[in-house]
Coordinates of N, CA and C in Angstrom, one line a residue:
X3 N 48.6 -79.5 103.7 CA 48.5 -79.8 105.1 C 47.7 -80.7 105.9
X4 N 47.1 -81.5 105.0 CA 46.5 -82.6 105.4 C 47.0 -83.9 106.4
X5 N 48.2 -83.9 105.7 CA 49.2 -84.9 106.4 C 49.5 -84.5 107.9
X6 N 49.8 -83.5 107.9 CA 50.2 -82.8 109.5 C 49.0 -82.6 110.6
X7 N 48.0 -82.2 109.7 CA 46.5 -82.3 110.8 C 46.2 -83.5 111.0
X8 N 46.3 -84.6 110.0 CA 46.0 -86.2 110.6 C 47.1 -86.9 111.6
X9 N 48.1 -86.0 111.4 CA 49.2 -86.7 112.6 C 48.8 -85.8 113.8
X10 N 48.4 -84.7 114.0 CA 48.0 -84.0 115.0 C 47.2 -84.6 115.8
X11 N 46.0 -84.9 114.9 CA 44.6 -85.3 115.7 C 45.2 -86.7 116.2
X12 N 46.2 -87.2 115.5 CA 46.5 -88.9 116.3 C 47.1 -88.6 117.3
X13 N 47.7 -87.6 117.7 CA 48.3 -87.5 118.9 C 47.4 -86.8 120.2
X14 N 46.0 -86.6 119.6 CA 45.0 -85.9 120.5 C 45.0 -86.6 122.0
X15 N 44.6 -85.4 123.0 CA 44.5 -86.1 124.6 C 43.0 -84.9 124.8
X16 N 42.1 -85.6 125.0 CA 40.9 -84.9 125.3 C 40.7 -84.4 126.3
X17 N 41.7 -85.2 127.5 CA 41.5 -84.7 128.8 C 42.2 -83.3 128.9
X18 N 43.7 -83.5 127.9 CA 44.4 -82.5 128.1 C 44.0 -81.1 127.5
X19 N 43.2 -81.5 126.5 CA 42.5 -80.5 125.9 C 41.5 -79.5 126.6
X20 N 41.0 -80.5 127.4 CA 39.8 -79.7 128.2 C 41.1 -79.0 129.5
X21 N 41.9 -79.4 129.9 CA 42.7 -78.6 130.8 C 43.3 -77.4 130.0
X22 N 44.1 -77.5 129.0 CA 44.9 -76.8 128.3 C 43.9 -75.4 127.7
X23 N 42.7 -75.8 127.5 CA 41.7 -74.9 127.2 C 41.4 -73.8 127.8
X24 N 41.5 -74.4 129.2 CA 40.9 -73.4 130.6 C 42.6 -72.5 130.6
X25 N 43.7 -72.9 130.5 CA 44.6 -71.8 130.5 C 44.7 -71.0 129.7
X26 N 44.2 -70.8 128.5 CA 44.3 -70.1 127.2 C 43.0 -69.7 127.2
X27 N 42.2 -68.8 128.0 CA 40.9 -68.4 127.7 C 40.4 -67.9 126.1
X28 N 41.6 -67.2 125.6 CA 40.9 -66.6 124.6 C 41.1 -67.4 123.3
X29 N 41.3 -68.3 123.4 CA 41.5 -69.3 122.4 C 40.0 -70.2 122.4
X30 N 39.3 -70.4 121.2 CA 38.0 -71.0 121.2 C 38.5 -72.4 121.4
X31 N 37.7 -73.1 122.1 CA 38.3 -74.8 122.5 C 38.2 -75.5 121.2
X32 N 37.2 -75.0 120.1 CA 37.1 -75.7 118.8 C 38.7 -75.9 118.4
X33 N 39.3 -75.0 118.8 CA 40.6 -74.1 118.0 C 41.7 -75.0 118.3
X34 N 41.4 -76.1 119.6 CA 42.4 -76.5 120.5 C 42.3 -78.3 120.3
X35 N 43.6 -78.9 119.7 CA 43.4 -80.2 119.5 C 43.5 -81.2 120.6
X36 N 44.3 -80.5 121.8 CA 44.9 -81.1 122.6 C 46.2 -82.3 122.7
X37 N 47.3 -81.7 122.3 CA 48.3 -82.1 122.2 C 49.6 -81.9 123.1
X38 N 50.1 -82.6 123.8 CA 51.0 -82.3 124.9 C 52.3 -81.5 124.1
X39 N 53.0 -80.8 124.7 CA 54.4 -80.2 124.0 C 55.2 -81.2 123.9
X40 N 55.6 -81.8 124.8 CA 56.4 -83.0 124.4 C 56.6 -84.0 123.2
X41 N 55.2 -84.1 123.1 CA 54.6 -84.6 121.6 C 55.0 -84.0 120.6
X42 N 54.9 -82.6 120.4 CA 54.8 -81.7 119.5 C 56.2 -81.5 119.2
X43 N 56.9 -81.6 120.5 CA 58.6 -81.3 120.1 C 59.1 -82.5 119.5
X44 N 58.7 -83.4 119.4 CA 59.4 -84.9 119.3 C 58.8 -84.7 117.7
X45 N 57.6 -84.3 117.2 CA 57.1 -84.7 116.1 C 57.8 -83.2 114.7
X46 N 58.0 -82.2 115.9 CA 58.8 -80.8 114.9 C 60.4 -81.8 114.8
X47 N 60.9 -82.7 115.4 CA 62.2 -83.1 115.3 C 61.9 -84.0 114.3
X48 N 60.8 -84.6 113.9 CA 60.6 -85.6 112.9 C 60.6 -85.0 111.4
X49 N 59.9 -83.6 111.1 CA 59.6 -83.2 110.2 C 60.4 -82.1 109.9
X50 N 61.4 -82.2 110.7 CA 62.4 -81.2 110.6 C 63.6 -81.5 109.2
X51 N 63.4 -80.2 108.3 CA 64.6 -80.2 107.1 C 63.6 -81.1 106.0
X52 N 62.5 -81.2 106.2 CA 61.8 -82.1 105.0 C 61.0 -81.3 104.4
X53 N 60.4 -81.3 103.3 CA 59.5 -80.7 102.3 C 58.2 -80.3 103.2
X54 N 57.7 -81.2 104.0 CA 56.5 -81.1 104.9 C 57.0 -79.9 105.8
X55 N 57.8 -80.0 106.1 CA 58.3 -78.7 107.0 C 58.2 -77.0 106.3
X56 N 58.8 -77.1 105.3 CA 59.1 -76.3 104.5 C 57.5 -75.4 104.1
X57 N 56.8 -76.6 103.4 CA 55.6 -76.3 103.0 C 54.3 -75.8 104.3
X58 N 54.7 -76.1 105.5 CA 53.7 -75.9 106.4 C 54.0 -74.6 106.9
X59 N 55.3 -74.2 106.7 CA 55.8 -73.0 107.5 C 55.3 -71.8 106.6
X60 N 55.0 -72.1 105.3 CA 54.4 -71.4 104.3 C 52.9 -71.6 104.1
X61 N 52.4 -71.7 105.2 CA 50.8 -72.3 105.0 C 49.9 -71.4 106.3
X62 N 50.6 -70.4 106.5 CA 50.1 -69.5 107.4 C 48.5 -68.6 106.6
X63 N 47.8 -68.2 107.5 CA 47.5 -68.8 108.6 C 47.0 -70.2 109.3
X64 N 47.5 -70.7 110.6 CA 47.2 -72.0 111.0 C 45.6 -71.7 111.6
X65 N 45.0 -73.1 111.6 CA 43.6 -72.8 112.4 C 43.9 -73.2 114.0
X66 N 44.6 -74.2 113.9 CA 44.7 -75.0 115.6 C 45.9 -74.3 116.4
X67 N 45.4 -73.9 117.6 CA 46.8 -73.8 118.4 C 47.7 -74.8 118.4
X68 N 47.6 -76.1 118.5 CA 48.9 -77.0 118.4 C 49.8 -76.5 116.8
X69 N 49.0 -76.2 115.8 CA 49.8 -75.7 114.4 C 50.6 -74.7 114.8
X70 N 50.1 -73.7 115.7 CA 50.7 -72.7 115.9 C 52.0 -72.9 116.4
X71 N 51.8 -73.7 117.6 CA 53.1 -74.2 118.7 C 53.8 -74.9 117.6
X72 N 53.6 -75.8 116.8 CA 54.4 -76.8 116.1 C 55.3 -75.8 114.9
X73 N 54.6 -74.5 114.5 CA 55.0 -73.8 113.5 C 56.1 -73.1 114.8
X74 N 56.1 -72.6 116.2 CA 56.9 -71.8 116.8 C 58.2 -73.0 117.1
X75 N 57.7 -74.1 117.3 CA 58.8 -75.1 117.4 C 59.9 -75.0 116.4
X76 N 59.0 -75.0 114.9 CA 60.1 -75.3 113.8 C 61.0 -74.2 113.4
X77 N 60.6 -72.8 114.3 CA 61.4 -71.9 113.9 C 62.7 -71.8 114.5
X78 N 63.0 -73.1 115.3 CA 64.3 -73.1 115.8 C 65.4 -73.6 115.2
X79 N 64.7 -74.3 114.0 CA 65.7 -75.0 113.1 C 66.3 -73.9 112.0
X80 N 65.7 -73.0 111.7 CA 66.5 -72.1 110.8 C 67.6 -71.7 110.7
X81 N 68.4 -71.8 110.0 CA 70.1 -71.8 110.3 C 70.3 -70.3 110.1
X82 N 70.2 -69.3 109.7 CA 70.5 -68.2 109.5 C 69.8 -67.0 110.3
X83 N 70.6 -66.0 110.8 CA 69.8 -64.7 111.2 C 68.9 -64.2 110.5
X84 N 69.2 -63.9 109.3 CA 68.3 -63.3 108.4 C 67.2 -63.9 108.1
X85 N 67.0 -65.0 107.7 CA 66.0 -66.2 107.3 C 65.1 -66.0 108.9
X86 N 65.8 -66.4 109.9 CA 64.9 -66.0 111.2 C 64.2 -65.2 111.6
X87 N 64.8 -64.1 110.9 CA 64.0 -62.6 111.3 C 62.7 -62.6 110.6
X88 N 62.8 -63.0 109.2 CA 62.0 -62.9 108.2 C 60.8 -64.0 108.6
X89 N 61.2 -65.0 109.0 CA 60.2 -66.0 109.2 C 59.3 -65.6 110.5
X90 N 60.1 -64.8 111.6 CA 59.5 -64.6 112.6 C 58.4 -63.3 112.5
X91 N 59.1 -62.4 111.2 CA 58.3 -61.3 110.8 C 56.8 -61.9 110.4
X92 N 56.5 -62.9 109.3 CA 55.6 -63.7 109.0 C 54.8 -64.4 109.9
X93 N 55.4 -64.9 110.9 CA 54.7 -65.5 111.7 C 53.9 -64.5 113.2
X94 N 54.6 -63.8 113.6 CA 54.4 -63.0 115.0 C 52.8 -62.3 114.7
X95 N 52.5 -61.9 113.5 CA 51.2 -61.3 113.4 C 49.8 -62.2 113.3
X96 N 50.2 -63.2 113.5 CA 49.2 -64.5 113.6 C 49.4 -65.1 115.0
X97 N 50.1 -64.8 115.9 CA 50.5 -65.3 117.2 C 49.2 -64.7 118.0
X98 N 48.2 -65.3 118.6 CA 47.4 -64.7 119.2 C 46.8 -65.2 120.8
X99 N 47.8 -65.8 121.1 CA 48.0 -66.0 122.5 C 49.4 -66.3 123.2
X100 N 49.6 -66.1 124.7 CA 50.7 -66.4 125.4 C 51.0 -67.8 125.1
X101 N 50.6 -68.7 124.8 CA 51.4 -69.9 125.0 C 52.5 -70.3 124.0
X102 N 51.7 -69.9 122.8 CA 52.7 -69.7 121.5 C 53.9 -68.6 121.5
X103 N 53.3 -67.5 121.9 CA 54.4 -66.4 122.2 C 55.6 -66.9 123.0
X104 N 55.2 -67.7 123.9 CA 56.1 -67.7 125.2 C 57.1 -69.1 124.8
X105 N 56.5 -70.1 123.9 CA 57.3 -71.2 123.9 C 58.5 -71.0 122.7
X106 N 58.3 -69.9 122.4 CA 59.7 -69.6 121.4 C 60.8 -69.3 121.7
X107 N 61.7 -70.1 121.3 CA 63.1 -70.2 121.8 C 63.8 -70.0 120.7
X108 N 64.8 -68.7 120.3 CA 65.5 -69.0 119.3 C 66.9 -68.7 119.5
X109 N 67.4 -69.6 119.4 CA 68.9 -70.0 120.1 C 70.1 -69.2 119.0
X110 N 69.6 -69.0 117.8 CA 70.6 -68.8 117.2 C 70.5 -66.9 117.2
X111 N 69.7 -66.5 118.3 CA 69.9 -65.0 118.5 C 70.9 -64.7 119.5
X112 N 71.7 -66.0 120.3 CA 72.8 -66.0 121.1 C 74.0 -65.5 120.4
X113 N 74.0 -66.0 119.0 CA 75.1 -65.5 117.8 C 75.2 -64.0 117.6
X114 N 74.0 -63.3 117.8 CA 73.7 -62.1 117.2 C 73.3 -60.8 118.3
X115 N 73.9 -61.1 119.4 CA 73.3 -60.3 120.5 C 73.6 -58.6 120.3
X116 N 74.8 -58.4 119.4 CA 75.5 -57.1 119.0 C 74.1 -56.5 118.2
X117 N 73.4 -57.3 117.2 CA 72.8 -56.3 116.5 C 70.9 -56.8 116.6
X118 N 70.8 -57.8 117.7 CA 69.4 -58.2 117.7 C 68.6 -57.0 118.3
X119 N 69.3 -56.0 119.3 CA 68.0 -55.1 119.8 C 67.3 -54.2 118.8
X120 N 68.1 -54.0 117.8 CA 67.6 -52.8 116.8 C 66.1 -53.6 116.2
X121 N 66.4 -55.0 115.9 CA 65.0 -55.5 115.5 C 64.1 -56.0 116.7
X122 N 64.5 -55.9 117.7 CA 63.4 -56.0 119.1 C 62.8 -54.7 119.4
X123 N 63.7 -53.7 119.0 CA 63.1 -52.5 118.9 C 61.9 -51.9 118.2
X124 N 62.2 -52.5 117.2 CA 61.2 -52.6 116.0 C 60.0 -53.3 116.4
X125 N 60.1 -54.5 117.2 CA 58.8 -55.2 117.5 C 58.3 -54.4 119.0
X126 N 58.8 -54.2 119.8 CA 58.2 -53.2 120.9 C 57.4 -52.1 120.5
X127 N 57.8 -51.7 119.0 CA 57.0 -50.5 118.5 C 55.5 -50.8 117.9
X128 N 55.3 -52.5 117.9 CA 54.5 -53.1 117.1 C 53.1 -52.9 117.6
X129 N 52.0 -52.6 116.8 CA 50.3 -52.3 117.6 C 50.1 -53.6 118.1
X130 N 50.5 -54.7 117.7 CA 50.5 -56.2 118.0 C 50.9 -56.8 119.4
X131 N 50.0 -56.6 120.2 CA 50.2 -57.4 121.5 C 51.2 -58.3 121.7
X132 N 51.3 -59.4 121.0 CA 52.1 -60.5 121.2 C 53.4 -60.4 120.5
X133 N 53.7 -59.6 119.6 CA 54.6 -59.3 119.2 C 55.7 -58.3 120.2
X134 N 55.0 -57.7 120.7 CA 55.6 -56.8 122.1 C 56.0 -57.6 122.6
X135 N 55.2 -58.7 123.3 CA 55.6 -59.5 124.2 C 56.5 -60.4 124.0
X136 N 56.7 -60.8 123.0 CA 58.0 -61.9 122.3 C 59.1 -60.7 122.3
X137 N 59.1 -59.6 122.1 CA 60.4 -58.8 122.2 C 60.7 -58.5 123.9
X138 N 59.9 -58.3 124.6 CA 60.4 -58.1 125.9 C 60.6 -59.2 126.4
X139 N 60.3 -60.6 126.0 CA 60.6 -62.0 126.6 C 62.0 -62.1 126.3
X140 N 62.2 -61.5 124.7 CA 63.8 -62.1 124.2 C 64.9 -60.9 125.2
X141 N 64.0 -60.0 125.5 CA 65.1 -58.8 126.4 C 65.0 -59.5 127.4
X142 N 64.4 -60.3 127.8 CA 64.3 -60.9 129.4 C 65.4 -62.0 129.2
X143 N 65.3 -62.7 128.1 CA 65.9 -64.4 127.8 C 67.5 -63.9 127.7
X144 N 68.1 -62.7 127.0 CA 69.0 -62.4 126.7 C 69.9 -61.6 127.1
X145 N 69.4 -60.2 127.7 CA 69.9 -58.8 127.9 C 69.9 -58.7 129.5
X146 N 69.9 -59.8 130.6 CA 70.0 -59.2 131.8 C 70.8 -60.3 132.3
X147 N 71.9 -60.5 131.6 CA 73.2 -61.2 132.3 C 74.2 -60.3 131.7
X148 N 75.4 -61.0 131.0 CA 76.6 -60.3 130.6 C 76.2 -59.3 129.9
X149 N 75.2 -59.2 128.8 CA 74.7 -58.1 127.8 C 73.9 -57.1 128.2
X150 N 73.7 -57.4 129.5 CA 72.6 -56.2 130.1 C 73.3 -54.7 130.2
X151 N 71.7 -53.8 129.5 CA 72.4 -52.4 129.9 C 71.1 -52.2 130.3
X152 N 71.5 -50.9 131.1 CA 70.1 -50.2 131.6 C 69.6 -49.7 130.6
X153 N 69.9 -49.0 129.7 CA 69.1 -48.5 128.5 C 68.0 -49.6 128.0
X154 N 68.2 -50.8 127.9 CA 67.0 -51.7 127.7 C 66.1 -51.6 128.7
X155 N 66.5 -51.8 129.7 CA 65.3 -51.8 131.1 C 64.7 -50.4 130.9
X156 N 65.2 -49.4 130.8 CA 64.4 -48.0 130.5 C 63.3 -48.2 129.4
X157 N 64.0 -48.7 128.1 CA 63.0 -48.9 127.0 C 61.6 -49.7 127.6
X158 N 62.0 -50.8 128.1 CA 60.6 -51.5 128.4 C 59.7 -50.9 129.8
X159 N 60.4 -50.2 130.5 CA 59.9 -49.2 131.3 C 58.7 -48.4 131.0
X160 N 59.1 -48.0 129.8 CA 58.0 -47.1 129.3 C 57.3 -47.5 128.2
X161 N 57.1 -48.7 128.4 CA 56.1 -49.5 127.3 C 54.8 -49.1 128.2
X162 N 54.0 -48.5 127.5 CA 52.5 -48.1 127.8 C 51.2 -49.2 127.3
X163 N 50.7 -49.9 127.8 CA 49.8 -50.8 127.3 C 48.9 -51.1 127.8
X164 N 47.6 -51.0 127.3 CA 46.5 -51.7 128.0 C 46.2 -52.9 128.1
X165 N 47.1 -53.8 127.5 CA 47.0 -55.4 127.0 C 47.4 -56.2 128.5
X166 N 46.7 -57.0 128.9 CA 46.9 -57.7 129.8 C 48.1 -58.8 129.9
X167 N 48.6 -59.1 128.8 CA 49.7 -60.0 128.6 C 50.6 -59.4 128.1
X168 N 50.8 -57.9 127.5 CA 51.7 -57.2 127.5 C 52.1 -56.9 129.1
X169 N 51.6 -56.2 129.8 CA 51.9 -55.7 131.1 C 52.4 -57.0 132.1
X170 N 51.8 -58.3 132.1 CA 52.3 -59.4 132.7 C 53.5 -59.7 132.0
X171 N 54.1 -59.3 131.1 CA 55.3 -59.8 130.4 C 56.5 -58.6 131.0
X172 N 55.9 -57.4 130.9 CA 56.7 -56.3 131.4 C 57.2 -56.6 133.0
X173 N 55.9 -57.2 134.0 CA 56.3 -57.6 135.2 C 56.9 -59.0 135.4
X174 N 56.7 -59.5 134.7 CA 57.9 -60.9 134.6 C 59.4 -60.5 134.2
X175 N 59.5 -59.7 133.2 CA 60.6 -59.0 132.8 C 61.4 -58.5 134.2
X176 N 60.4 -57.5 134.8 CA 61.4 -56.9 136.3 C 61.3 -57.8 137.0
X177 N 60.5 -58.7 137.5 CA 60.8 -59.9 138.5 C 62.1 -60.3 138.2
X178 N 62.2 -60.8 137.0 CA 63.7 -61.5 136.6 C 64.7 -60.2 136.7
X179 N 64.2 -59.2 136.4 CA 65.6 -58.4 136.6 C 65.7 -58.1 137.8
X180 N 64.8 -58.2 139.1 CA 65.2 -58.2 140.4 C 66.4 -59.3 141.0
X181 N 66.1 -60.3 140.1 CA 66.8 -61.7 140.5 C 68.5 -61.5 140.2
X182 N 68.3 -60.5 139.0 CA 69.7 -61.0 138.1 C 70.4 -59.5 138.3
X183 N 69.6 -58.2 138.2 CA 70.4 -56.7 138.3 C 69.4 -56.0 139.1
X184 N 69.6 -56.8 140.7 CA 68.9 -56.1 141.8 C 68.9 -54.6 141.6
X185 N 70.2 -54.1 141.7 CA 70.5 -53.2 142.0 C 70.1 -51.7 141.2
X186 N 70.0 -52.3 139.7 CA 69.5 -51.3 138.5 C 68.0 -51.5 138.6
X187 N 67.4 -53.1 138.7 CA 66.0 -52.8 138.9 C 65.2 -52.5 139.8
X188 N 65.9 -52.3 141.2 CA 65.2 -51.8 142.3 C 64.9 -50.2 142.4
X189 N 65.8 -49.5 141.1 CA 65.6 -47.8 141.3 C 64.4 -47.5 140.6
X190 N 64.0 -48.4 139.4 CA 63.0 -48.3 138.7 C 61.4 -48.3 139.9
X191 N 61.8 -49.4 140.6 CA 60.7 -49.7 141.3 C 60.5 -48.3 142.6
X192 N 61.6 -48.0 143.0 CA 61.8 -46.7 144.0 C 61.3 -45.2 143.7
X193 N 61.4 -45.4 142.1 CA 61.2 -44.2 141.3 C 59.7 -43.9 141.0
X194 N 59.2 -45.0 141.0 CA 57.9 -45.5 140.1 C 57.8 -45.3 139.2
X195 N 58.7 -45.8 138.1 CA 58.8 -45.8 136.7 C 57.6 -46.5 136.1
X196 N 57.1 -47.4 136.7 CA 56.4 -48.3 136.0 C 54.8 -48.0 136.5
X197 N 54.1 -48.4 135.8 CA 52.4 -48.1 135.8 C 52.0 -49.0 137.2
X198 N 51.1 -48.5 137.9 CA 50.8 -48.9 139.4 C 50.3 -50.6 139.3
X199 N 49.8 -50.9 138.3 CA 49.2 -52.5 138.1 C 50.4 -53.0 137.9
X200 N 51.5 -52.9 136.8 CA 52.6 -53.1 136.5 C 53.8 -53.6 137.6
X201 N 53.7 -52.1 138.3 CA 54.5 -52.0 139.4 C 54.3 -53.2 140.6
X202 N 53.2 -53.2 140.9 CA 52.8 -54.1 142.1 C 52.6 -55.8 141.7
X203 N 52.4 -56.0 140.4 CA 52.6 -57.4 139.9 C 54.1 -57.7 140.0
X204 N 54.8 -56.9 139.7 CA 56.4 -57.1 139.4 C 56.5 -57.6 141.2
X205 N 56.5 -56.7 142.2 CA 56.2 -57.4 143.4 C 56.1 -58.3 143.7
X206 N 54.7 -58.6 143.2 CA 54.1 -59.9 143.7 C 55.1 -61.1 143.2
X207 N 55.4 -61.2 142.0 CA 56.1 -62.2 141.1 C 57.6 -62.3 141.8
X208 N 58.2 -61.2 142.3 CA 59.3 -61.1 142.8 C 59.5 -61.8 144.0
X209 N 58.4 -61.6 144.7 CA 58.2 -62.6 146.2 C 58.0 -63.8 146.4
X210 N 57.2 -64.3 144.9 CA 57.3 -65.6 144.7 C 58.3 -66.2 144.4
X211 N 59.6 -65.6 144.2 CA 60.6 -66.1 143.5 C 61.8 -66.4 144.6
X212 N 62.3 -67.5 144.4 CA 63.4 -68.1 145.1 C 64.5 -67.4 145.1
X213 N 64.7 -66.7 143.8 CA 66.1 -66.3 143.5 C 65.9 -64.9 144.3
X214 N 65.3 -64.2 144.9 CA 65.2 -63.0 145.7 C 65.5 -63.5 146.8
X215 N 66.4 -62.8 147.5 CA 66.7 -63.2 149.1 C 65.4 -62.8 150.0
X216 N 65.3 -63.0 151.2 CA 64.4 -62.8 152.2 C 64.2 -61.1 152.6
X217 N 65.5 -60.8 152.7 CA 65.7 -59.4 153.2 C 65.3 -58.5 151.6
X218 N 65.1 -58.5 150.7 CA 64.8 -58.1 149.5 C 63.6 -58.4 149.2
X219 N 62.9 -59.4 149.6 CA 61.0 -59.4 149.9 C 60.8 -58.7 150.7
X220 N 61.5 -58.3 152.1 CA 60.7 -57.5 152.7 C 60.6 -56.0 152.5
X221 N 61.8 -55.9 151.8 CA 61.9 -54.4 151.6 C 61.1 -54.1 150.3
X222 N 60.7 -55.1 149.4 CA 59.9 -54.8 148.4 C 58.5 -54.9 148.8
X223 N 58.0 -55.7 149.8 CA 56.6 -55.2 150.2 C 56.5 -54.1 150.9
X224 N 57.4 -52.9 151.0 CA 57.3 -51.8 151.7 C 57.1 -50.7 150.5
X225 N 57.2 -51.2 149.0 CA 57.4 -50.7 148.0 C 55.7 -50.6 147.1
X226 N 55.0 -51.3 147.6 CA 53.8 -51.5 147.0 C 53.0 -50.2 147.2
X227 N 52.3 -49.6 145.9 CA 51.8 -48.8 145.8 C 50.2 -48.7 145.8
X228 N 49.4 -48.0 146.5 CA 47.9 -47.9 146.3 C 47.6 -47.3 145.1
X229 N 46.3 -47.8 144.5 CA 45.8 -47.1 143.4 C 45.3 -45.6 143.7
X230 N 45.3 -44.8 142.5 CA 44.9 -43.7 143.0 C 43.3 -43.8 143.1

């Protein structure tokens, strides 16, 4: 992997490294190279379908944040659903921050929305916070429009976690749900189905959204809960 590391360090931007390190406080600064995402996307395209890509994907765990982001971007190139799931099962246990987790956009999932929930539910039951976060993000991405089901929303509302980045994703999911499936999502707030912190963070994020109407925002403010 010397070639890839050499290339990544050639793209280094120290000012960006300092900035990005502050956004991901749980990653040691010495494990951040400082490469901007558009540069990583371009590089991923350059090594796509090469022996270098194959060797890199089989070289877990990685040391640097940018290696993990590159790995996440390369997963988008895998051509079959089964191989994608296998690659994710290998990679997700090593994901240790929100930036790597949230950048993963697995387009092949769109063709398998009928069977994907079974896999997502397995990830929701993981003990690893970023595996759970990733599963929630996939439910948010693919199952709040035509493929929506109240049962999916119920599953996510029942997640109990002490992990900040899991709870933030639950709040993000429900804030997005309020924009896309308001009549169903609002019932979860009205009936206090969510933990207080998640409940209030959902309202905060929804109020900040341009997709929520003024009237809806006014009503959401009345649903804020006080800590016990």
